[in-house]
PDB file of C-alpha atoms in Angstrom:
ATOM      1  CA  MET G   7      -1.657   1.780 -10.371  1.00 45.00           C
ATOM      2  CA  ALA G   8      -2.289   2.846  -6.776  1.00 48.00           C
ATOM      3  CA  TYR G   9      -3.005  -0.776  -5.870  1.00 58.00           C
ATOM      4  CA  ALA G  10       0.411  -1.925  -7.130  1.00 71.00           C
ATOM      5  CA  TRP G  11       2.169   0.895  -5.275  1.00 75.00           C
ATOM      6  CA  PHE G  12       0.254   0.215  -2.057  1.00 76.00           C
ATOM      7  CA  MET G  13       0.739  -3.557  -2.112  1.00 76.00           C
ATOM      8  CA  GLY G  14       4.408  -3.313  -3.069  1.00 78.00           C
ATOM      9  CA  ALA G  15       5.194  -0.973  -0.182  1.00 78.00           C
ATOM     10  CA  ALA G  16       3.069  -2.933   2.293  1.00 79.00           C
ATOM     11  CA  LEU G  17       4.433  -6.391   1.471  1.00 79.00           C
ATOM     12  CA  SER G  18       8.051  -5.253   1.323  1.00 80.00           C
ATOM     13  CA  SER G  19       7.640  -4.053   4.903  1.00 80.00           C
ATOM     14  CA  LEU G  20       5.595  -6.988   6.178  1.00 81.00           C
ATOM     15  CA  ALA G  21       7.756  -9.858   4.870  1.00 80.00           C
ATOM     16  CA  PRO G  22      10.933  -9.101   6.853  1.00 84.00           C
ATOM     17  CA  LEU G  23       8.939  -8.453  10.022  1.00 81.00           C
ATOM     18  CA  LEU G  24       7.319 -11.880   9.813  1.00 81.00           C
ATOM     19  CA  ARG G  25      10.598 -13.523   8.855  1.00 82.00           C
ATOM     20  CA  SER G  26      12.280 -12.104  11.958  1.00 83.00           C
ATOM     21  CA  ALA G  27       9.521 -13.747  13.996  1.00 78.00           C
ATOM     22  CA  GLY G  28      10.167 -17.094  12.350  1.00 81.00           C
ATOM     23  CA  MET G  29       7.145 -16.889  10.064  1.00 81.00           C
ATOM     24  CA  GLU G  30       6.805 -16.985   6.285  1.00 82.00           C
ATOM     25  CA  LEU G  31       4.581 -14.883   4.038  1.00 83.00           C
ATOM     26  CA  ASN G  32       2.584 -16.534   1.255  1.00 83.00           C
ATOM     27  CA  VAL G  33       0.958 -14.084  -1.167  1.00 84.00           C
ATOM     28  CA  TYR G  34      -2.185 -14.911  -3.152  1.00 83.00           C
ATOM     29  CA  VAL G  35      -2.964 -12.465  -5.948  1.00 80.00           C
ATOM     30  CA  ILE G  36      -6.537 -12.465  -7.275  1.00 81.00           C
ATOM     31  CA  PRO G  37      -6.520 -10.336 -10.445  1.00 74.00           C
ATOM     32  CA  ASP G  38      -9.838 -11.334 -12.016  1.00 77.00           C
ATOM     33  CA  THR G  39     -13.188 -13.061 -11.498  1.00 81.00           C
ATOM     34  CA  ALA G  40     -11.926 -16.485 -12.599  1.00 85.00           C
ATOM     35  CA  GLU G  41      -9.050 -16.427 -10.105  1.00 85.00           C
ATOM     36  CA  ARG G  42     -11.398 -15.160  -7.419  1.00 85.00           C
ATOM     37  CA  THR G  43     -13.820 -18.036  -7.959  1.00 87.00           C
ATOM     38  CA  SER G  44     -10.981 -20.551  -8.019  1.00 87.00           C
ATOM     39  CA  PHE G  45      -9.419 -19.227  -4.822  1.00 85.00           C
ATOM     40  CA  PHE G  46     -12.602 -19.449  -2.780  1.00 88.00           C
ATOM     41  CA  GLU G  47     -13.393 -22.895  -4.156  1.00 86.00           C
ATOM     42  CA  ARG G  48      -9.940 -24.314  -3.375  1.00 85.00           C
ATOM     43  CA  LEU G  49      -8.990 -22.109  -0.392  1.00 82.00           C
ATOM     44  CA  PRO G  50      -5.244 -22.767  -0.718  1.00 78.00           C
ATOM     45  CA  ALA G  51      -4.684 -20.519   2.302  1.00 71.00           C
ATOM     46  CA  ARG G  52      -5.849 -23.331   4.585  1.00 71.00           C
ATOM     47  CA  ARG G  53      -2.547 -25.139   4.029  1.00 69.00           C
ATOM     48  CA  ASN G  54      -0.052 -24.595   6.852  1.00 72.00           C
ATOM     49  CA  ALA G  55      -1.260 -21.066   7.595  1.00 79.00           C
ATOM     50  CA  ASP G  56      -1.604 -19.466  11.020  1.00 82.00           C
ATOM     51  CA  ALA G  57      -3.473 -16.330   9.950  1.00 84.00           C
ATOM     52  CA  LEU G  58      -4.890 -14.684   6.838  1.00 86.00           C
ATOM     53  CA  LEU G  59      -4.454 -10.998   6.018  1.00 85.00           C
ATOM     54  CA  VAL G  60      -7.007  -9.614   3.561  1.00 86.00           C
ATOM     55  CA  PHE G  61      -5.633  -6.500   1.831  1.00 82.00           C
ATOM     56  CA  SER G  62      -8.077  -4.049   0.234  1.00 76.00           C
ATOM     57  CA  PHE G  63     -10.494  -6.724  -0.880  1.00 79.00           C
ATOM     58  CA  ASP G  64     -14.276  -6.267  -0.870  1.00 78.00           C
ATOM     59  CA  LEU G  65     -15.494  -9.637   0.373  1.00 83.00           C
ATOM     60  CA  THR G  66     -19.022 -10.861  -0.270  1.00 84.00           C
ATOM     61  CA  GLU G  67     -20.996 -12.480   2.550  1.00 86.00           C
ATOM     62  CA  ALA G  68     -20.421 -15.912   1.021  1.00 89.00           C
ATOM     63  CA  GLU G  69     -16.665 -15.306   0.738  1.00 87.00           C
ATOM     64  CA  THR G  70     -16.525 -14.084   4.318  1.00 87.00           C
ATOM     65  CA  ALA G  71     -18.270 -17.240   5.487  1.00 88.00           C
ATOM     66  CA  ARG G  72     -15.785 -19.377   3.543  1.00 88.00           C
ATOM     67  CA  LEU G  73     -12.835 -17.646   5.202  1.00 87.00           C
ATOM     68  CA  ASP G  74     -14.452 -17.995   8.622  1.00 86.00           C
ATOM     69  CA  GLY G  75     -14.542 -21.726   7.985  1.00 86.00           C
ATOM     70  CA  LEU G  76     -10.748 -21.836   7.817  1.00 84.00           C
ATOM     71  CA  GLY G  77     -10.556 -21.786  11.594  1.00 85.00           C
ATOM     72  CA  MET G  78      -7.802 -19.178  11.682  1.00 86.00           C
ATOM     73  CA  PRO G  79      -7.696 -15.435  12.417  1.00 86.00           C
ATOM     74  CA  VAL G  80      -8.701 -13.287   9.441  1.00 87.00           C
ATOM     75  CA  ILE G  81      -7.402  -9.706   9.648  1.00 85.00           C
ATOM     76  CA  CYS G  82      -8.584  -6.972   7.276  1.00 84.00           C
ATOM     77  CA  VAL G  83      -5.913  -4.502   6.172  1.00 83.00           C
ATOM     78  CA  SER G  84      -6.645  -1.128   4.570  1.00 79.00           C
ATOM     79  CA  GLN G  85     -10.356  -1.507   5.229  1.00 78.00           C
ATOM     80  CA  HIS G  86     -12.662  -1.483   8.233  1.00 78.00           C
ATOM     81  CA  VAL G  87     -15.013  -4.425   8.612  1.00 77.00           C
ATOM     82  CA  ASP G  88     -17.361  -4.226  11.593  1.00 79.00           C
ATOM     83  CA  GLY G  89     -16.775  -6.876  14.223  1.00 79.00           C
ATOM     84  CA  ARG G  90     -13.483  -8.050  12.732  1.00 80.00           C
ATOM     85  CA  PRO G  91      -9.826  -7.250  13.370  1.00 83.00           C
ATOM     86  CA  SER G  92      -9.086  -4.350  11.028  1.00 82.00           C
ATOM     87  CA  VAL G  93      -6.110  -2.093  10.386  1.00 83.00           C
ATOM     88  CA  TYR G  94      -6.807   0.935   8.245  1.00 82.00           C
ATOM     89  CA  VAL G  95      -6.068   4.568   7.535  1.00 82.00           C
ATOM     90  CA  ASP G  96      -8.589   7.094   8.816  1.00 88.00           C
ATOM     91  CA  ASP G  97      -9.621   8.219   5.345  1.00 90.00           C
ATOM     92  CA  VAL G  98     -12.403  10.447   6.708  1.00 93.00           C
ATOM     93  CA  ALA G  99      -9.948  12.412   8.842  1.00 94.00           C
ATOM     94  CA  GLY G 100      -7.451  12.622   5.988  1.00 94.00           C
ATOM     95  CA  ALA G 101      -9.975  13.963   3.478  1.00 96.00           C
ATOM     96  CA  LEU G 102     -11.387  16.292   6.143  1.00 96.00           C
ATOM     97  CA  HIS G 103      -7.902  17.693   6.726  1.00 96.00           C
ATOM     98  CA  GLY G 104      -7.214  18.067   3.012  1.00 96.00           C
ATOM     99  CA  THR G 105     -10.496  19.837   2.274  1.00 97.00           C
ATOM    100  CA  ARG G 106      -9.990  22.149   5.258  1.00 97.00           C
ATOM    101  CA  HIS G 107      -6.584  23.035   3.819  1.00 96.00           C
ATOM    102  CA  LEU G 108      -8.186  24.067   0.532  1.00 97.00           C
ATOM    103  CA  LEU G 109     -10.888  26.003   2.378  1.00 98.00           C
ATOM    104  CA  ASN G 110      -8.217  27.826   4.393  1.00 97.00           C
ATOM    105  CA  LEU G 111      -6.611  28.866   1.109  1.00 96.00           C
ATOM    106  CA  GLY G 112      -9.879  30.631   0.294  1.00 97.00           C
ATOM    107  CA  HIS G 113     -11.439  28.076  -2.036  1.00 98.00           C
ATOM    108  CA  ARG G 114     -15.200  27.628  -1.902  1.00 97.00           C
ATOM    109  CA  ARG G 115     -15.775  25.820  -5.191  1.00 98.00           C
ATOM    110  CA  ILE G 116     -13.895  22.573  -4.540  1.00 98.00           C
ATOM    111  CA  ALA G 117     -14.435  19.594  -6.817  1.00 98.00           C
ATOM    112  CA  PHE G 118     -13.923  16.021  -5.627  1.00 98.00           C
ATOM    113  CA  LEU G 119     -12.701  13.464  -8.131  1.00 96.00           C
ATOM    114  CA  GLU G 120     -13.492   9.846  -7.271  1.00 92.00           C
ATOM    115  CA  THR G 121     -11.780   6.820  -8.776  1.00 87.00           C
ATOM    116  CA  VAL G 122     -13.865   4.160 -10.486  1.00 81.00           C
ATOM    117  CA  GLY G 123     -12.781   0.621 -11.237  1.00 66.00           C
ATOM    118  CA  ALA G 124     -10.321   0.351  -8.317  1.00 54.00           C
ATOM    119  CA  SER G 125     -11.482  -3.017  -7.025  1.00 52.00           C
ATOM    120  CA  GLY G 126     -11.060  -3.433  -3.274  1.00 48.00           C
ATOM    121  CA  PHE G 127     -10.745   0.269  -2.553  1.00 55.00           C
ATOM    122  CA  SER G 128     -14.434   1.164  -2.279  1.00 68.00           C
ATOM    123  CA  PHE G 129     -14.118   1.522   1.511  1.00 70.00           C
ATOM    124  CA  SER G 130     -11.393   4.175   1.187  1.00 80.00           C
ATOM    125  CA  SER G 131     -13.221   5.909  -1.651  1.00 84.00           C
ATOM    126  CA  ASN G 132     -16.468   6.222   0.297  1.00 88.00           C
ATOM    127  CA  GLU G 133     -14.664   7.400   3.428  1.00 90.00           C
ATOM    128  CA  ARG G 134     -12.697  10.071   1.572  1.00 93.00           C
ATOM    129  CA  LEU G 135     -15.844  11.428  -0.048  1.00 95.00           C
ATOM    130  CA  LEU G 136     -17.477  11.542   3.395  1.00 96.00           C
ATOM    131  CA  GLY G 137     -14.545  13.533   4.819  1.00 97.00           C
ATOM    132  CA  TYR G 138     -14.743  15.988   1.918  1.00 98.00           C
ATOM    133  CA  ARG G 139     -18.448  16.546   2.501  1.00 98.00           C
ATOM    134  CA  GLN G 140     -18.019  16.905   6.252  1.00 98.00           C
ATOM    135  CA  ALA G 141     -15.409  19.633   5.810  1.00 98.00           C
ATOM    136  CA  LEU G 142     -17.642  21.619   3.456  1.00 98.00           C
ATOM    137  CA  THR G 143     -20.624  21.270   5.776  1.00 98.00           C
ATOM    138  CA  GLU G 144     -18.729  22.407   8.866  1.00 97.00           C
ATOM    139  CA  ALA G 145     -17.474  25.439   6.889  1.00 98.00           C
ATOM    140  CA  GLY G 146     -21.002  26.332   5.838  1.00 98.00           C
ATOM    141  CA  VAL G 147     -20.256  25.713   2.162  1.00 97.00           C
ATOM    142  CA  PRO G 148     -23.281  24.261   0.320  1.00 96.00           C
ATOM    143  CA  LEU G 149     -22.785  20.764  -1.096  1.00 96.00           C
ATOM    144  CA  ASP G 150     -22.963  20.770  -4.883  1.00 97.00           C
ATOM    145  CA  GLU G 151     -23.166  17.297  -6.429  1.00 96.00           C
ATOM    146  CA  ASP G 152     -22.126  18.787  -9.771  1.00 97.00           C
ATOM    147  CA  LEU G 153     -18.668  19.168  -8.218  1.00 98.00           C
ATOM    148  CA  VAL G 154     -18.385  15.440  -7.488  1.00 97.00           C
ATOM    149  CA  ALA G 155     -17.142  13.506 -10.516  1.00 96.00           C
ATOM    150  CA  ALA G 156     -15.495  10.166 -11.264  1.00 92.00           C
ATOM    151  CA  THR G 157     -12.831   8.835 -13.593  1.00 91.00           C
ATOM    152  CA  ALA G 158     -10.638   5.758 -13.893  1.00 86.00           C
ATOM    153  CA  VAL G 159      -6.897   5.641 -13.326  1.00 83.00           C
ATOM    154  CA  GLY G 160      -5.142   5.757 -16.691  1.00 82.00           C
ATOM    155  CA  ASP G 161      -8.224   6.930 -18.601  1.00 87.00           C
ATOM    156  CA  LYS G 162      -6.838  10.069 -20.241  1.00 88.00           C
ATOM    157  CA  ARG G 163      -9.914  10.673 -22.362  1.00 92.00           C
ATOM    158  CA  GLY G 164     -12.279  10.130 -19.445  1.00 91.00           C
ATOM    159  CA  THR G 165     -10.287  12.499 -17.244  1.00 93.00           C
ATOM    160  CA  ALA G 166     -10.267  15.163 -19.956  1.00 93.00           C
ATOM    161  CA  GLU G 167     -14.044  14.833 -20.387  1.00 95.00           C
ATOM    162  CA  VAL G 168     -14.648  15.116 -16.650  1.00 96.00           C
ATOM    163  CA  LEU G 169     -12.465  18.222 -16.424  1.00 96.00           C
ATOM    164  CA  GLY G 170     -14.222  19.722 -19.419  1.00 96.00           C
ATOM    165  CA  ARG G 171     -17.581  19.253 -17.702  1.00 97.00           C
ATOM    166  CA  LEU G 172     -16.341  20.734 -14.419  1.00 97.00           C
ATOM    167  CA  LEU G 173     -14.766  23.763 -16.091  1.00 96.00           C
ATOM    168  CA  SER G 174     -17.946  24.346 -18.118  1.00 96.00           C
ATOM    169  CA  LEU G 175     -20.067  24.789 -14.999  1.00 97.00           C
ATOM    170  CA  ARG G 176     -21.568  28.228 -14.461  1.00 96.00           C
ATOM    171  CA  GLU G 177     -19.355  28.436 -11.376  1.00 97.00           C
ATOM    172  CA  PRO G 178     -16.379  26.196 -12.122  1.00 97.00           C
ATOM    173  CA  PRO G 179     -14.162  24.870  -9.329  1.00 98.00           C
ATOM    174  CA  THR G 180     -11.073  26.756  -8.213  1.00 97.00           C
ATOM    175  CA  ALA G 181      -9.647  23.602  -6.615  1.00 98.00           C
ATOM    176  CA  ILE G 182      -9.796  19.883  -7.361  1.00 98.00           C
ATOM    177  CA  PHE G 183      -9.308  17.217  -4.682  1.00 98.00           C
ATOM    178  CA  ALA G 184      -8.503  13.876  -6.314  1.00 96.00           C
ATOM    179  CA  GLU G 185      -8.839  10.831  -4.096  1.00 92.00           C
ATOM    180  CA  GLN G 186      -5.691   9.213  -5.543  1.00 90.00           C
ATOM    181  CA  ASP G 187      -2.362  10.724  -6.543  1.00 92.00           C
ATOM    182  CA  GLU G 188      -2.423   9.081  -9.963  1.00 91.00           C
ATOM    183  CA  VAL G 189      -5.707  10.788 -10.781  1.00 93.00           C
ATOM    184  CA  ALA G 190      -4.404  14.091  -9.405  1.00 95.00           C
ATOM    185  CA  VAL G 191      -1.333  13.858 -11.657  1.00 94.00           C
ATOM    186  CA  ALA G 192      -3.553  13.119 -14.664  1.00 94.00           C
ATOM    187  CA  VAL G 193      -5.577  16.225 -13.791  1.00 95.00           C
ATOM    188  CA  ILE G 194      -2.437  18.385 -13.599  1.00 95.00           C
ATOM    189  CA  ARG G 195      -1.135  17.098 -16.936  1.00 93.00           C
ATOM    190  CA  THR G 196      -4.492  17.667 -18.640  1.00 94.00           C
ATOM    191  CA  LEU G 197      -4.856  21.190 -17.237  1.00 95.00           C
ATOM    192  CA  ARG G 198      -1.335  22.205 -18.241  1.00 92.00           C
ATOM    193  CA  ARG G 199      -1.837  20.884 -21.763  1.00 92.00           C
ATOM    194  CA  THR G 200      -4.786  23.256 -22.098  1.00 91.00           C
ATOM    195  CA  GLN G 201      -2.703  26.161 -20.768  1.00 93.00           C
ATOM    196  CA  ILE G 202      -4.461  26.249 -17.394  1.00 94.00           C
ATOM    197  CA  ALA G 203      -1.859  27.052 -14.758  1.00 93.00           C
ATOM    198  CA  VAL G 204      -1.595  24.888 -11.630  1.00 94.00           C
ATOM    199  CA  PRO G 205      -1.799  26.092  -8.894  1.00 93.00           C
ATOM    200  CA  GLU G 206      -2.095  29.707 -10.039  1.00 93.00           C
ATOM    201  CA  ARG G 207      -5.521  29.221 -11.617  1.00 94.00           C
ATOM    202  CA  ILE G 208      -6.645  25.879 -10.154  1.00 96.00           C
ATOM    203  CA  SER G 209      -5.255  24.130  -7.090  1.00 97.00           C
ATOM    204  CA  VAL G 210      -4.932  20.337  -7.205  1.00 97.00           C
ATOM    205  CA  LEU G 211      -4.662  18.099  -4.133  1.00 97.00           C
ATOM    206  CA  GLY G 212      -3.997  14.357  -4.112  1.00 95.00           C
ATOM    207  CA  PHE G 213      -4.161  11.559  -1.553  1.00 93.00           C
ATOM    208  CA  ASP G 214      -1.557   8.814  -0.794  1.00 88.00           C
ATOM    209  CA  ASP G 215       1.840  10.526  -1.218  1.00 89.00           C
ATOM    210  CA  GLN G 216       3.102   8.142  -3.877  1.00 88.00           C
ATOM    211  CA  PRO G 217       6.628   8.743  -5.283  1.00 86.00           C
ATOM    212  CA  LEU G 218       5.134  10.340  -8.407  1.00 87.00           C
ATOM    213  CA  ALA G 219       3.803  13.197  -6.241  1.00 88.00           C
ATOM    214  CA  ASP G 220       7.341  14.600  -6.004  1.00 88.00           C
ATOM    215  CA  TRP G 221       7.844  14.340  -9.751  1.00 88.00           C
ATOM    216  CA  PHE G 222       4.864  16.619 -10.405  1.00 89.00           C
ATOM    217  CA  ASP G 223       5.200  18.866  -7.313  1.00 89.00           C
ATOM    218  CA  LEU G 224       1.828  17.584  -6.208  1.00 93.00           C
ATOM    219  CA  SER G 225       0.447  18.603  -2.837  1.00 93.00           C
ATOM    220  CA  THR G 226      -0.913  15.431  -1.296  1.00 93.00           C
ATOM    221  CA  LEU G 227      -2.088  13.738   1.877  1.00 92.00           C
ATOM    222  CA  ALA G 228       0.326  11.074   3.075  1.00 88.00           C
ATOM    223  CA  GLN G 229      -0.423   7.538   4.145  1.00 85.00           C
ATOM    224  CA  SER G 230       2.182   4.875   4.877  1.00 79.00           C
ATOM    225  CA  PRO G 231       1.447   1.372   3.542  1.00 78.00           C
ATOM    226  CA  SER G 232       4.585   0.148   5.322  1.00 77.00           C
ATOM    227  CA  ASP G 233       3.369   1.330   8.722  1.00 79.00           C
ATOM    228  CA  LEU G 234      -0.095  -0.041   8.017  1.00 75.00           C
ATOM    229  CA  ALA G 235       1.235  -3.486   7.128  1.00 73.00           C
ATOM    230  CA  ALA G 236       3.411  -3.555  10.249  1.00 75.00           C
ATOM    231  CA  ARG G 237       0.391  -3.294  12.534  1.00 74.00           C
ATOM    232  CA  PRO G 238      -0.999  -6.824  12.013  1.00 70.00           C
ATOM    233  CA  ALA G 239       2.546  -8.188  12.247  1.00 63.00           C
ATOM    234  CA  ASP G 240       2.451  -7.066  15.891  1.00 61.00           C
ATOM    235  CA  ARG G 241      -0.330  -9.599  16.433  1.00 54.00           C
ATOM    236  CA  PRO G 242       0.082 -12.248  13.717  1.00 47.00           C
ATOM    237  CA  CYS G 243      -2.481 -14.477  15.374  1.00 42.00           C
ATOM    238  CA  GLY G 244      -5.095 -11.729  15.395  1.00 40.00           C
ATOM    239  CA  SER G 245      -5.841 -11.986  19.115  1.00 38.00           C
ATOM    240  CA  SER G 246      -7.375  -8.517  19.199  1.00 36.00           C
ATOM    241  CA  ARG G 247     -10.715  -7.822  17.541  1.00 39.00           C
ATOM    242  CA  THR G 248     -10.360  -4.077  18.022  1.00 39.00           C
ATOM    243  CA  PRO G 249      -9.973  -2.096  14.786  1.00 38.00           C
ATOM    244  CA  ARG G 250      -6.671  -0.229  14.691  1.00 40.00           C
ATOM    245  CA  ARG G 251      -6.888   3.070  12.877  1.00 42.00           C
ATOM    246  CA  ASN G 252      -3.890   4.959  11.528  1.00 40.00           C
ATOM    247  CA  THR G 253      -4.719   8.648  11.683  1.00 34.00           C
ATOM    248  CA  ASN G 254      -1.496   9.897  10.145  1.00 36.00           C
ATOM    249  CA  GLY G 255      -3.128  11.678   7.229  1.00 36.00           C
ATOM    250  CA  THR G 256      -0.672  14.535   6.797  1.00 32.00           C
ATOM    251  CA  CYS G 257      -0.633  17.085   4.035  1.00 34.00           C
ATOM    252  CA  SER G 258       2.574  18.004   2.253  1.00 32.00           C
ATOM    253  CA  CYS G 259       1.122  21.323   1.069  1.00 34.00           C
TER     254      CYS G 259
END
């Protein structure tokens, strides 16, 4: 999953940076509702910690208040939370760049494929959809909500059904922008199984630049979890409350 790829790359970069500064990294994984409830009841992070990094986690108001009560800096990574130290990719700019690329190739019917069920990534998802819409608007291309669809990572049947609906439109898309590489790869595999050539008949663009993008010759927008994780390591005590935005959304097309 994209979450596993992102966290693996981020933590493998962050740990040695902290270690070189004489600090240790304790990782708390919260995979389900029961673990989430337990974590915020016990707050194990209060033990011998100098700062807390919250990676791609949609906190409720009550959870935010609990973390504030720890009396230590809380830094949000891979999401922007108003009024709090945040380090994140400029997903709007990245999606804007990617959609402009497709527009420059001559596409006017561009579908956007959202990812559902990716807990903690709603901020990125919303921002990428916003960038897609902004690019179409600035190009004078009418927004068509029929071209915005959603599927879950790993849901082969759901992806096939979504593609079937998109291709059955009176004016089907000539390009598909998937907000995650894993979804983009699933789209390519499904299209090729139905003898629809990519990119000759339909262009497919992903977002993230995961290793699997090379395996499928996927054009994608790159983000670097390693670089993102290194940012808060510069200020492990979270002395700055200014959001730090990584704008390196580059397209490998």
